[in-house]
mmCIF file of C-alpha atoms and ligand atoms in Angstrom:
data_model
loop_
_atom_site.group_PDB
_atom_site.id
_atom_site.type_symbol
_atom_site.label_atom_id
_atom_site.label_comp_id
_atom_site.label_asym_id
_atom_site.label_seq_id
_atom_site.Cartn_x
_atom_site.Cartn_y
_atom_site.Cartn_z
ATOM 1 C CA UNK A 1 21.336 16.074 34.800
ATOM 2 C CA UNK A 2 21.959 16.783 31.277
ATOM 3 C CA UNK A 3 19.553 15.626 28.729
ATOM 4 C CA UNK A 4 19.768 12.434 26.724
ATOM 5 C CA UNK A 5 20.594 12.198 23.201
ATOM 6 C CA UNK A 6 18.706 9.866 21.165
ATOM 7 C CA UNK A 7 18.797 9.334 17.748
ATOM 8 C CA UNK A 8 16.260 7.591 15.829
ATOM 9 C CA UNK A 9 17.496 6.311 12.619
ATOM 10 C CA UNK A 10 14.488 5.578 10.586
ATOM 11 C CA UNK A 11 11.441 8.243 10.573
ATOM 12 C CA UNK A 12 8.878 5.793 9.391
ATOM 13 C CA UNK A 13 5.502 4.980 11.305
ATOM 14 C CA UNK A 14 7.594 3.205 14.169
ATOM 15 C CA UNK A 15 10.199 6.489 14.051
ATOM 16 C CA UNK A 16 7.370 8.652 14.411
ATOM 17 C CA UNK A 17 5.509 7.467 17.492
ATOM 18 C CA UNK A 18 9.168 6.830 18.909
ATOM 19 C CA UNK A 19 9.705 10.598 18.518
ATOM 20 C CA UNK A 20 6.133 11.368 20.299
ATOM 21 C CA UNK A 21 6.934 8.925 22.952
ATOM 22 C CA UNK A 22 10.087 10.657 23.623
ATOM 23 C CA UNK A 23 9.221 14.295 23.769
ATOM 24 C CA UNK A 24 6.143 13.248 25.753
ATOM 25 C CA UNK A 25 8.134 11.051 28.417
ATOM 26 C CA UNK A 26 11.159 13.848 28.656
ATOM 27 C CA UNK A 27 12.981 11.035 27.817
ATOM 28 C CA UNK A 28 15.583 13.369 25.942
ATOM 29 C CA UNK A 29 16.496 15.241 22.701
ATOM 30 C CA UNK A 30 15.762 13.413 19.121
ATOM 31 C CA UNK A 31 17.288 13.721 16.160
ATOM 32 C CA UNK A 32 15.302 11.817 13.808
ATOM 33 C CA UNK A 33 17.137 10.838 10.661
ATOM 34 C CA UNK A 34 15.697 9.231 7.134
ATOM 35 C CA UNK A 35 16.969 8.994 3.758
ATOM 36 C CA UNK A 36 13.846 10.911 2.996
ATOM 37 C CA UNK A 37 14.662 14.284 2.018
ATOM 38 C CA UNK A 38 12.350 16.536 4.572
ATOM 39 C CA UNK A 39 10.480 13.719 5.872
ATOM 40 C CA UNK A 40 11.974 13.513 9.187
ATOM 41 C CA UNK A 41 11.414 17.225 9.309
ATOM 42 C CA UNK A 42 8.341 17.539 8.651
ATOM 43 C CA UNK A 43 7.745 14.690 11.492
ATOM 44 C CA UNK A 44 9.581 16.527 13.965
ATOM 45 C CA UNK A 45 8.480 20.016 13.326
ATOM 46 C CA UNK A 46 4.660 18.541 13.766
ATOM 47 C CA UNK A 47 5.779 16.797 16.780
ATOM 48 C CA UNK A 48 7.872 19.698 18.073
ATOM 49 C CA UNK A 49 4.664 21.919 17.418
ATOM 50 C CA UNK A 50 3.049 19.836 19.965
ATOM 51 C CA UNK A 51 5.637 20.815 22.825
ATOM 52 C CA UNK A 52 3.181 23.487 24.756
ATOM 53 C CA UNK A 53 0.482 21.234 24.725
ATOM 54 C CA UNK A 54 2.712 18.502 25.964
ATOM 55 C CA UNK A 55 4.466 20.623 28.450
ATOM 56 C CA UNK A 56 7.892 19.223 26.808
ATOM 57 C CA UNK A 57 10.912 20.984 26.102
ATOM 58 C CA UNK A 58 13.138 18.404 24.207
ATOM 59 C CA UNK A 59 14.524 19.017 21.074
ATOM 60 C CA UNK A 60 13.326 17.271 17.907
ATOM 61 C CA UNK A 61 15.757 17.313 15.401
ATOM 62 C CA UNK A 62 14.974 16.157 11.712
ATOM 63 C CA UNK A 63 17.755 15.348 9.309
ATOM 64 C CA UNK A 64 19.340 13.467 6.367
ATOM 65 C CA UNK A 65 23.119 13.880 7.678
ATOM 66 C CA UNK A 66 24.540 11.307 9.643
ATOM 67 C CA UNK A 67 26.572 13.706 11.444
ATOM 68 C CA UNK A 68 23.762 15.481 13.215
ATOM 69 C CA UNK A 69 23.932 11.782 15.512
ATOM 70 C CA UNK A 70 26.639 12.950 16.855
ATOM 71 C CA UNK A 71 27.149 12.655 20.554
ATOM 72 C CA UNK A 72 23.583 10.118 20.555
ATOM 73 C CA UNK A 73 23.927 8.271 23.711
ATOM 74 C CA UNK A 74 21.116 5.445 22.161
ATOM 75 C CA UNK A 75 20.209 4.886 18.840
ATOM 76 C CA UNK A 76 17.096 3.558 18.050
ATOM 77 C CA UNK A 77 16.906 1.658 14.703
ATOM 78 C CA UNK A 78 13.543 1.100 12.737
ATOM 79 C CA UNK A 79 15.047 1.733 9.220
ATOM 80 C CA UNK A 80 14.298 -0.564 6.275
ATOM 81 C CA UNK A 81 10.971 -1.674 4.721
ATOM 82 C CA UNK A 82 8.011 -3.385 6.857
ATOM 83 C CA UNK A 83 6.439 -6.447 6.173
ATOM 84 C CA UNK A 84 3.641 -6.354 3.532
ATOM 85 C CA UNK A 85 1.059 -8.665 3.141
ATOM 86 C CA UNK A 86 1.715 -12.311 2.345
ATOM 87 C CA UNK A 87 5.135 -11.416 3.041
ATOM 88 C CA UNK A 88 7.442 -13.328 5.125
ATOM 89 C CA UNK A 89 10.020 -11.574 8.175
ATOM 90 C CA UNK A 90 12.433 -13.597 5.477
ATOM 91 C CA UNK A 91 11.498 -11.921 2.583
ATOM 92 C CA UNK A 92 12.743 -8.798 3.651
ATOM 93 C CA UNK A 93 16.410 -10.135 4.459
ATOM 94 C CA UNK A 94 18.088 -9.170 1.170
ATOM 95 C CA UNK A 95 16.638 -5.174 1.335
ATOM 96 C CA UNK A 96 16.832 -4.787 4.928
ATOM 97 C CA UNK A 97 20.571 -6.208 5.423
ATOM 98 C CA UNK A 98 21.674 -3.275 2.685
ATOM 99 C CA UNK A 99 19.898 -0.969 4.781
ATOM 100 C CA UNK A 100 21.125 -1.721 7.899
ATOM 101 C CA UNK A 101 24.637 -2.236 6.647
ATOM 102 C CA UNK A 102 24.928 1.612 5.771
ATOM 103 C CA UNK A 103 22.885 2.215 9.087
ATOM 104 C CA UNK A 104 25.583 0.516 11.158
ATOM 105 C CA UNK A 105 28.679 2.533 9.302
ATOM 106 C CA UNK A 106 26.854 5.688 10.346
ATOM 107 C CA UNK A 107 26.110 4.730 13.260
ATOM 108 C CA UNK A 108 29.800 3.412 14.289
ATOM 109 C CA UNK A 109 31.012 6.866 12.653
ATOM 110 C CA UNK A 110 29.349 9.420 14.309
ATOM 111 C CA UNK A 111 27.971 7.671 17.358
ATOM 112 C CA UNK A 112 30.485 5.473 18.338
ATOM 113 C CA UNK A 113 29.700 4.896 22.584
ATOM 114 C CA UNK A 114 26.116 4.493 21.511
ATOM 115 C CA UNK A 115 23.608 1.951 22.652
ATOM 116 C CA UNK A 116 21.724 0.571 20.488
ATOM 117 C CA UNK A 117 18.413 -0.811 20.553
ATOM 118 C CA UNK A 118 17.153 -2.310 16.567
ATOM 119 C CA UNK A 119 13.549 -3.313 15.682
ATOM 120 C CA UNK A 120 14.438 -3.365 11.977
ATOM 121 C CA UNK A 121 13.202 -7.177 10.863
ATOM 122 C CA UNK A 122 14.493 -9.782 10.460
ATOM 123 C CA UNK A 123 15.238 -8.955 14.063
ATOM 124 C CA UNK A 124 17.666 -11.599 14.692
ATOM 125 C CA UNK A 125 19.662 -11.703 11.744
ATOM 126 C CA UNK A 126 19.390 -7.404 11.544
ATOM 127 C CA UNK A 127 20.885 -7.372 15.031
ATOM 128 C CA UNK A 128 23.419 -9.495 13.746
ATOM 129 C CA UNK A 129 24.307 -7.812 11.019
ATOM 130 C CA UNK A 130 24.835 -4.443 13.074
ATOM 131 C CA UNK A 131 27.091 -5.747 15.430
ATOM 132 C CA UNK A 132 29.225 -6.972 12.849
ATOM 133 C CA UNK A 133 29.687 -4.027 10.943
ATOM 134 C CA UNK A 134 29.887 -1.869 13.986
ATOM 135 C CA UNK A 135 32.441 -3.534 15.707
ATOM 136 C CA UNK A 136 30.203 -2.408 18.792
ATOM 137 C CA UNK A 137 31.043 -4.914 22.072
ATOM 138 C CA UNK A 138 27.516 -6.942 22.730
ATOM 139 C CA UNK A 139 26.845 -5.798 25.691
ATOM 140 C CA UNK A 140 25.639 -2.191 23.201
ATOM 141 C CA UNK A 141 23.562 -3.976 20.613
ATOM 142 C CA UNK A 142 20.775 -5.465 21.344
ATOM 143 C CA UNK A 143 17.181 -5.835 19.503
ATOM 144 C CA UNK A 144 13.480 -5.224 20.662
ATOM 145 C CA UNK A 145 11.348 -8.708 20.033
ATOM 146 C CA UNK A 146 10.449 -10.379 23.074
ATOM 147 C CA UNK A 147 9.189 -6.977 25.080
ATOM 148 C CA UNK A 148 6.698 -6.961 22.219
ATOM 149 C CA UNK A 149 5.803 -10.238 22.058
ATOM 150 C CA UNK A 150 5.587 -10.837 25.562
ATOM 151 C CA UNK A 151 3.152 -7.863 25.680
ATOM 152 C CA UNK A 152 1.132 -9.344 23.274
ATOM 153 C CA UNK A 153 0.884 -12.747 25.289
ATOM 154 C CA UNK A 154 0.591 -10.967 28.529
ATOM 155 C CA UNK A 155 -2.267 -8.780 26.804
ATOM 156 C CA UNK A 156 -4.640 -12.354 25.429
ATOM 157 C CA UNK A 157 -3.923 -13.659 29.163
ATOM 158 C CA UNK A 158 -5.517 -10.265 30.557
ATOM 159 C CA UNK A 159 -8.380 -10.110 28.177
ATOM 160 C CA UNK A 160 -9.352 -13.916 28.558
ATOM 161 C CA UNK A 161 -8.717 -13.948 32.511
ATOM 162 C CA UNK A 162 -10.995 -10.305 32.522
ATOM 163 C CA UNK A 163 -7.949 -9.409 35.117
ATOM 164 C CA UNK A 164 -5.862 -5.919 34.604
ATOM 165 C CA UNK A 165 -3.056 -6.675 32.253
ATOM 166 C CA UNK A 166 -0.362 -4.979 34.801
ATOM 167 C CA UNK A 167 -0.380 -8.197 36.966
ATOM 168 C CA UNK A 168 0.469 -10.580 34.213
ATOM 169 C CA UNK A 169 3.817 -11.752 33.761
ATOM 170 C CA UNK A 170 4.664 -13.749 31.014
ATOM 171 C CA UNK A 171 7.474 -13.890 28.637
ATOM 172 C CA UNK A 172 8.877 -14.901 25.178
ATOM 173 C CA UNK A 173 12.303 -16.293 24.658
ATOM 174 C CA UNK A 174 13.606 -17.499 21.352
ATOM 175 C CA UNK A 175 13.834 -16.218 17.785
ATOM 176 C CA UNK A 176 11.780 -13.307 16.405
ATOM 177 C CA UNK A 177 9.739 -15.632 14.189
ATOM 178 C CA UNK A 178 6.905 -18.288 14.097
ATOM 179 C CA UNK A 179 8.926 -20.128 16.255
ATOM 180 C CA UNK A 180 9.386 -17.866 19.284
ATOM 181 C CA UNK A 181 8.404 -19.429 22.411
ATOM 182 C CA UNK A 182 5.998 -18.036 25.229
ATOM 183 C CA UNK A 183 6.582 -19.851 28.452
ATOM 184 C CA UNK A 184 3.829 -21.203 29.656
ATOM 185 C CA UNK A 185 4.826 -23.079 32.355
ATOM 186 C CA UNK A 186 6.064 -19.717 34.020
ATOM 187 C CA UNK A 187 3.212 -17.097 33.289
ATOM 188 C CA UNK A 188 1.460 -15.719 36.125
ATOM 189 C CA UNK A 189 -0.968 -13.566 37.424
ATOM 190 C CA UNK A 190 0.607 -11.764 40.294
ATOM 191 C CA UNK A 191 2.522 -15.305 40.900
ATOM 192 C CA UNK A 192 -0.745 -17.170 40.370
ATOM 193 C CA UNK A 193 -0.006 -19.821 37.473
ATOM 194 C CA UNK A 194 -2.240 -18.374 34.349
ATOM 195 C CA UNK A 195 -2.542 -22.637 34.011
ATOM 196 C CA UNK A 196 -3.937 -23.066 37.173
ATOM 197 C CA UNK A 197 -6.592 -19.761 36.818
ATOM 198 C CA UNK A 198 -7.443 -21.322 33.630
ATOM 199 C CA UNK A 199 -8.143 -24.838 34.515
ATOM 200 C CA UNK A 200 -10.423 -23.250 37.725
ATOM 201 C CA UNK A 201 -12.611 -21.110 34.865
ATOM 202 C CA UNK A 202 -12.711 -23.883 32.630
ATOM 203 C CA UNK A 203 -13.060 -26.811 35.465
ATOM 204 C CA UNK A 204 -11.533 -28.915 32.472
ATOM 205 C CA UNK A 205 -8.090 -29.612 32.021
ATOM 206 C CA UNK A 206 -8.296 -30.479 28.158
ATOM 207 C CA UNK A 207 -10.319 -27.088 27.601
ATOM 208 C CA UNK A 208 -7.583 -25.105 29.810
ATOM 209 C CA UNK A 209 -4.784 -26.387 27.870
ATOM 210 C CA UNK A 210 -6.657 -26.218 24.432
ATOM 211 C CA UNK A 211 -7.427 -22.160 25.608
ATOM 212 C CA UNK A 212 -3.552 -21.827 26.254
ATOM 213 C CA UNK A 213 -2.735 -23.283 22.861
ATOM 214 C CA UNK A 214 -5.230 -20.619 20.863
ATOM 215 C CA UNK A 215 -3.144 -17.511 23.030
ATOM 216 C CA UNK A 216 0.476 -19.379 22.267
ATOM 217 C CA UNK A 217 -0.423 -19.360 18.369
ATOM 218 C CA UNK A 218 -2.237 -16.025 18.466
ATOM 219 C CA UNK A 219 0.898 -14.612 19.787
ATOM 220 C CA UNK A 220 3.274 -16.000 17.661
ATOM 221 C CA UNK A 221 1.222 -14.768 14.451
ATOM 222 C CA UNK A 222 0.708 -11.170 16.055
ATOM 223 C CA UNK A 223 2.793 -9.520 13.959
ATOM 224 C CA UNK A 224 1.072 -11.095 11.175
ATOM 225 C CA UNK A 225 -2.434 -10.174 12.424
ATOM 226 C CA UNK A 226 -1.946 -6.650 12.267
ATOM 227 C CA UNK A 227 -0.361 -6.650 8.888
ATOM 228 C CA UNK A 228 -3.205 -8.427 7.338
ATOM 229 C CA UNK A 229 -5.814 -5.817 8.989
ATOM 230 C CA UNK A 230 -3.516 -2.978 8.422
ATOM 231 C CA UNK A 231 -2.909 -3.728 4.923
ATOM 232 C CA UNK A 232 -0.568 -0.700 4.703
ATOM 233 C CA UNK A 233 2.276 -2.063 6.936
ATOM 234 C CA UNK A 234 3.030 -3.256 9.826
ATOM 235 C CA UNK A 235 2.748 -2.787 13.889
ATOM 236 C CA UNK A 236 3.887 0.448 14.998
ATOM 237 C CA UNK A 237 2.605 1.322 18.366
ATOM 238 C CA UNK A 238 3.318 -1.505 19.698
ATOM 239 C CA UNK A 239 6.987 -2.031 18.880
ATOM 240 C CA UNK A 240 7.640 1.854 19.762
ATOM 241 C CA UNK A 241 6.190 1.453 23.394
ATOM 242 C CA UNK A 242 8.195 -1.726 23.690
ATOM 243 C CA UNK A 243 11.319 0.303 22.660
ATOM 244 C CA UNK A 244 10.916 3.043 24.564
ATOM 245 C CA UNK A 245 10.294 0.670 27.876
ATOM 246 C CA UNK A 246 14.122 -1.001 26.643
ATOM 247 C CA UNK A 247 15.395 3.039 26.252
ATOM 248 C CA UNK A 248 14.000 3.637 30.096
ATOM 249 C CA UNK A 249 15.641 1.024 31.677
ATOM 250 C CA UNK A 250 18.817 2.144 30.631
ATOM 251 C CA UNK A 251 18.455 6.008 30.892
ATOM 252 C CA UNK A 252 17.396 5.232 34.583
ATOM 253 C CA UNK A 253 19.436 2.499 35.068
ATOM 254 C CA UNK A 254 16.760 0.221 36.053
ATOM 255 C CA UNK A 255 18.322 -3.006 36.091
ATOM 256 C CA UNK A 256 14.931 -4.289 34.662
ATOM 257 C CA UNK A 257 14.675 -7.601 33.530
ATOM 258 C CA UNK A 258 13.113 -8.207 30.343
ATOM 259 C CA UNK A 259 12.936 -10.409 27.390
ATOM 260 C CA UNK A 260 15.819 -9.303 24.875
ATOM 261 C CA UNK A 261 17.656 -10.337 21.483
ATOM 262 C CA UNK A 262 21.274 -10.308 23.029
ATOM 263 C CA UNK A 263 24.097 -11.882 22.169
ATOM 264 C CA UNK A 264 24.635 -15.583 23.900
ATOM 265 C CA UNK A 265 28.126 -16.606 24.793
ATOM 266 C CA UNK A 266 27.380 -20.020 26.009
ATOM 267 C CA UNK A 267 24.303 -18.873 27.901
ATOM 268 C CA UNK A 268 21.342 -21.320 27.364
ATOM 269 C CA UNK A 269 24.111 -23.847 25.608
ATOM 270 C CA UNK A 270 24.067 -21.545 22.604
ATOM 271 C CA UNK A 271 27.679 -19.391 21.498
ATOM 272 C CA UNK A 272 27.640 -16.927 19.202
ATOM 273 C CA UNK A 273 24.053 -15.964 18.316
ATOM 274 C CA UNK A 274 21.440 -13.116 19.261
ATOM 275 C CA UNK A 275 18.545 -14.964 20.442
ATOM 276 C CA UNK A 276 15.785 -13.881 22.788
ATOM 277 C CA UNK A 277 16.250 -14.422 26.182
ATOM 278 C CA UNK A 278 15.496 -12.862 29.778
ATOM 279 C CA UNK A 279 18.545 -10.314 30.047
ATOM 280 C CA UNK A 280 19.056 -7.284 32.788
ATOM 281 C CA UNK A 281 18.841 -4.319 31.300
ATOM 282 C CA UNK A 282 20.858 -0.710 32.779
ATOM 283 C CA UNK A 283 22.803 2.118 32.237
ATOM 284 C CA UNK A 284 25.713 -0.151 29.843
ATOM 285 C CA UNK A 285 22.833 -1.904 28.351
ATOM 286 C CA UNK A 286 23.016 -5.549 28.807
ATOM 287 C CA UNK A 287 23.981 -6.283 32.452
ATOM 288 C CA UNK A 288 23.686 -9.365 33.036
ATOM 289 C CA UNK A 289 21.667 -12.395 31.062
ATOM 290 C CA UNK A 290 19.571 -14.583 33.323
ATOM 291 C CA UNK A 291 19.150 -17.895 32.893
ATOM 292 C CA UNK A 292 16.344 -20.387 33.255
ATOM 293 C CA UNK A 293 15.465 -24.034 33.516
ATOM 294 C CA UNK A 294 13.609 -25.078 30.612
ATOM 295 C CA UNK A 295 11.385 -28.611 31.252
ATOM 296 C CA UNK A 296 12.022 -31.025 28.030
ATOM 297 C CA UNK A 297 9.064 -29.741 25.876
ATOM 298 C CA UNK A 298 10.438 -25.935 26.449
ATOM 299 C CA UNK A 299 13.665 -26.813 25.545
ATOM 300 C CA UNK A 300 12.807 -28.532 22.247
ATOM 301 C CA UNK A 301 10.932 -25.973 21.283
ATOM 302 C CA UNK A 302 13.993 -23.105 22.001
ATOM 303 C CA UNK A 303 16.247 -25.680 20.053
ATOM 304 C CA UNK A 304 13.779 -25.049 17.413
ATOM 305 C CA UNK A 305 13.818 -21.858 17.488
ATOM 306 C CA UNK A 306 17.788 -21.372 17.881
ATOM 307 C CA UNK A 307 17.482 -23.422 14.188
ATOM 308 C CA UNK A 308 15.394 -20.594 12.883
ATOM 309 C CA UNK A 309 17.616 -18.230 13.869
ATOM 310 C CA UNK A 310 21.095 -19.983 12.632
ATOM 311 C CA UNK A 311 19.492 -20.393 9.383
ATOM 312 C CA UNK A 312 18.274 -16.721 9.117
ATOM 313 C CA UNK A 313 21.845 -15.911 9.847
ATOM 314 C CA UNK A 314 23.665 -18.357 7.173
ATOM 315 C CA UNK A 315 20.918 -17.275 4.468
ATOM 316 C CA UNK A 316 21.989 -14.234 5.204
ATOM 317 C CA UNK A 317 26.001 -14.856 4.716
ATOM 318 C CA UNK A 318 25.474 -16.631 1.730
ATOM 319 C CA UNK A 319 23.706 -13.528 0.384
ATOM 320 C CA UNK A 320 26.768 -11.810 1.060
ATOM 321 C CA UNK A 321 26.523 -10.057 4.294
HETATM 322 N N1 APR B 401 18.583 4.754 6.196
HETATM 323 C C1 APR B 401 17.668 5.315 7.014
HETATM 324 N N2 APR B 401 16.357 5.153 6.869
HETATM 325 C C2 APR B 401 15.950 4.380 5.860
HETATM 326 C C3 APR B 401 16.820 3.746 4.978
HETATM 327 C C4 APR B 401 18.208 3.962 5.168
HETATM 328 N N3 APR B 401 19.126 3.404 4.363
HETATM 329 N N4 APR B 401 16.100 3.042 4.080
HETATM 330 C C5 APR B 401 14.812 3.218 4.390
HETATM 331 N N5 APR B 401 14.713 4.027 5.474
HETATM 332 C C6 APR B 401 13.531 4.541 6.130
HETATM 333 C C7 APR B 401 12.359 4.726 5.192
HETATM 334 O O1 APR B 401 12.495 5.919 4.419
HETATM 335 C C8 APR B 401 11.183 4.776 6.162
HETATM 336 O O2 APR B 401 10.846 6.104 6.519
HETATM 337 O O3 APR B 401 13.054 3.634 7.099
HETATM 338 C C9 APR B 401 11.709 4.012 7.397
HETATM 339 C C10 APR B 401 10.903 2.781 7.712
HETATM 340 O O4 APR B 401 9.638 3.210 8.068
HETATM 341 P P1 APR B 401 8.301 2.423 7.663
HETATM 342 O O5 APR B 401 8.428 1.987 6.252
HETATM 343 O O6 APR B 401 7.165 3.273 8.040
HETATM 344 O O7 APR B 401 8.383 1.109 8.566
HETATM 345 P P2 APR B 401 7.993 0.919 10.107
HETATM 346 O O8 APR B 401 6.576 0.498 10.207
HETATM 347 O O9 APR B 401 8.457 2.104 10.875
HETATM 348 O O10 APR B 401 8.881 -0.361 10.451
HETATM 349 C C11 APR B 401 10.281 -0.294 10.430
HETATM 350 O O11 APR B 401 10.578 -2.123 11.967
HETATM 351 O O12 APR B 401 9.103 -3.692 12.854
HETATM 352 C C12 APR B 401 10.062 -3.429 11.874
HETATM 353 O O13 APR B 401 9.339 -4.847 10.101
HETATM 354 C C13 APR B 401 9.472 -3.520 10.502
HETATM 355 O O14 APR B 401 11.609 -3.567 9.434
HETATM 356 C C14 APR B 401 10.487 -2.758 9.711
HETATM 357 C C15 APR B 401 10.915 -1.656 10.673
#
């Protein structure tokens, strides 16, 4: 089988540990691009000097040429600037959208049957954005949120239940934002409600539910956890690994299901918006989006959430995109 081609457009800290994660999987060749003049080479010729060690032989590739993409069967899209302290996913709409505007006519030029995969924030409205300018059909462009943030839930359910975090399953639908929405109702340990564990450690009801709240909140300020310790930036392991999970279930046509910004075409009574939701991911990319009954409480707080995200997008018309 011939190798992969993967571009990563944005050799930040995210592009960076994408790159590692990639030559250290096999996943395939990189070409890591920034506007950066011999940043992305200087990332990729330390990574690429890691090969023996690594037992790897896939190409790294830095560049500031667009056409070096060429032939990229997924793109990978961190570019734009992180969140810093005190500053809101929002905040960052006007910068990022003229980032990922030029990103996207790149993109469409010299890697035209591409999928893509964006963690650039605003997530929802960058995803957006992409699409449009891309002309790409849906089923191609789709962002990395929920893998993340349903790792981060899954990961306070492990440590608080003291069980290994590989038998958790839990997930987070909705916007990229304060108002995503972990499903409670539906996490499990091994199919063992993470309600029901907690209301046997806690033998009270009130506590178990009051436990649950402190993980639902913790996870939607994750993002904003690390940025406050970090002080420098924002999460970068994290969103790479969830990335690179999104890249492997296409290159090996896994038909995984997982929590994904794709677009909605009437799916969950929403038309015409990315918006987190559990989606099948394979070799095309989106496969197939799966729908799920949400109890009355759930679905008020996705409507909420599908409000974040339709404002996110008009702010960002109005400003011209
Ligand atoms: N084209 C390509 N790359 C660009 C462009 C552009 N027009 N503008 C900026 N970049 C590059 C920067 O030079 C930088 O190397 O994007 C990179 C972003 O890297 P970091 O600043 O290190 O940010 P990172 O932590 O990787 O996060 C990237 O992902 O999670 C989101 O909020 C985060 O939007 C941010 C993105």
């Amino acid at each position: 089988m011939a190798r992969k081609k993967i571009a990563l457009i944005g050799g930040g800290q995210i592009g960076g540990v994408l790159a590692q994660l990639i030559a250290q999987k096999k996943l395939g060749d990189v070409v890591l691009f920034d506007i950066v003049e011999d940043f992305p080479q200087g990332k990729t010729l330390d990574i690429a000097e890691a090969s023996r060690v690594d037992g790897t032989d896939v190409v790294l590739k830095g560049t500031n040429t667009y056409a070096d993409i060429t032939g990229s069967d997924i793109v990978i899209i961190t570019a734009g600037l992180p969140r810093k302290p005190g500053m809101s996913r929002d905040d960052l709409l006007t910068t990022n959208a003229k980032i990922m505007k030029q990103v996207a006519e790149g993109v469409k030029e010299h890697a035209p049957n591409s999928i893509v995969i964006i963690i650039s924030n605003p997530l929802d409205a960058m995803v957006t954005l992409f699409q449009k300018v891309s002309g790409f059909p849906t089923h191609r462009v789709i962002g990395q949120a929920g893998v993340l943030d349903s790792s981060r839930f899954s990961t306070f359910i492990a440590w608080e239940l003291d069980v290994s975090v590989r038998d958790i399953n839990a997930m987070v639908l909705g916007g990229h934002g304060d108002t995503m929405v972990p499903l409670v109702r539906y996490a499990n340990v091994n199919g063992v409600p993470v309600m029901e564990m907690l209301e046997r450690k806690y033998k009270d009801a009130a506590k178990a539910k009051e436990v649950m709240e402190a993980m639902v909140s913790r996870t939607k300020m994750a993002g904003g956890e690390v940025v406050k310790l970090l002080k420098t930036g924002s999460a970068f392991y994290s969103p790479a690994a969830s990335a690179i999970a999104m890249a492997e279930a296409i290159i090996y046509d896994e038909n995984r299901l997982l929590p994904t910004c794709v677009y909605l075409n009437g799916e969950f009574g929403v038309d015409g918006y990315y918006v987190g939701v559990p989606a099948v991911l394979g070799e095309k990319g989106v496969v197939r989006i799966v729908e799920l009954t949400l109890d009355e409480e759930e679905q008020a707080a996705f409507d909420k959430s599908i409000n974040a995200v339709k404002t996110l997008v008009a702010d960002m018309e109005r400003l011209g995109f």
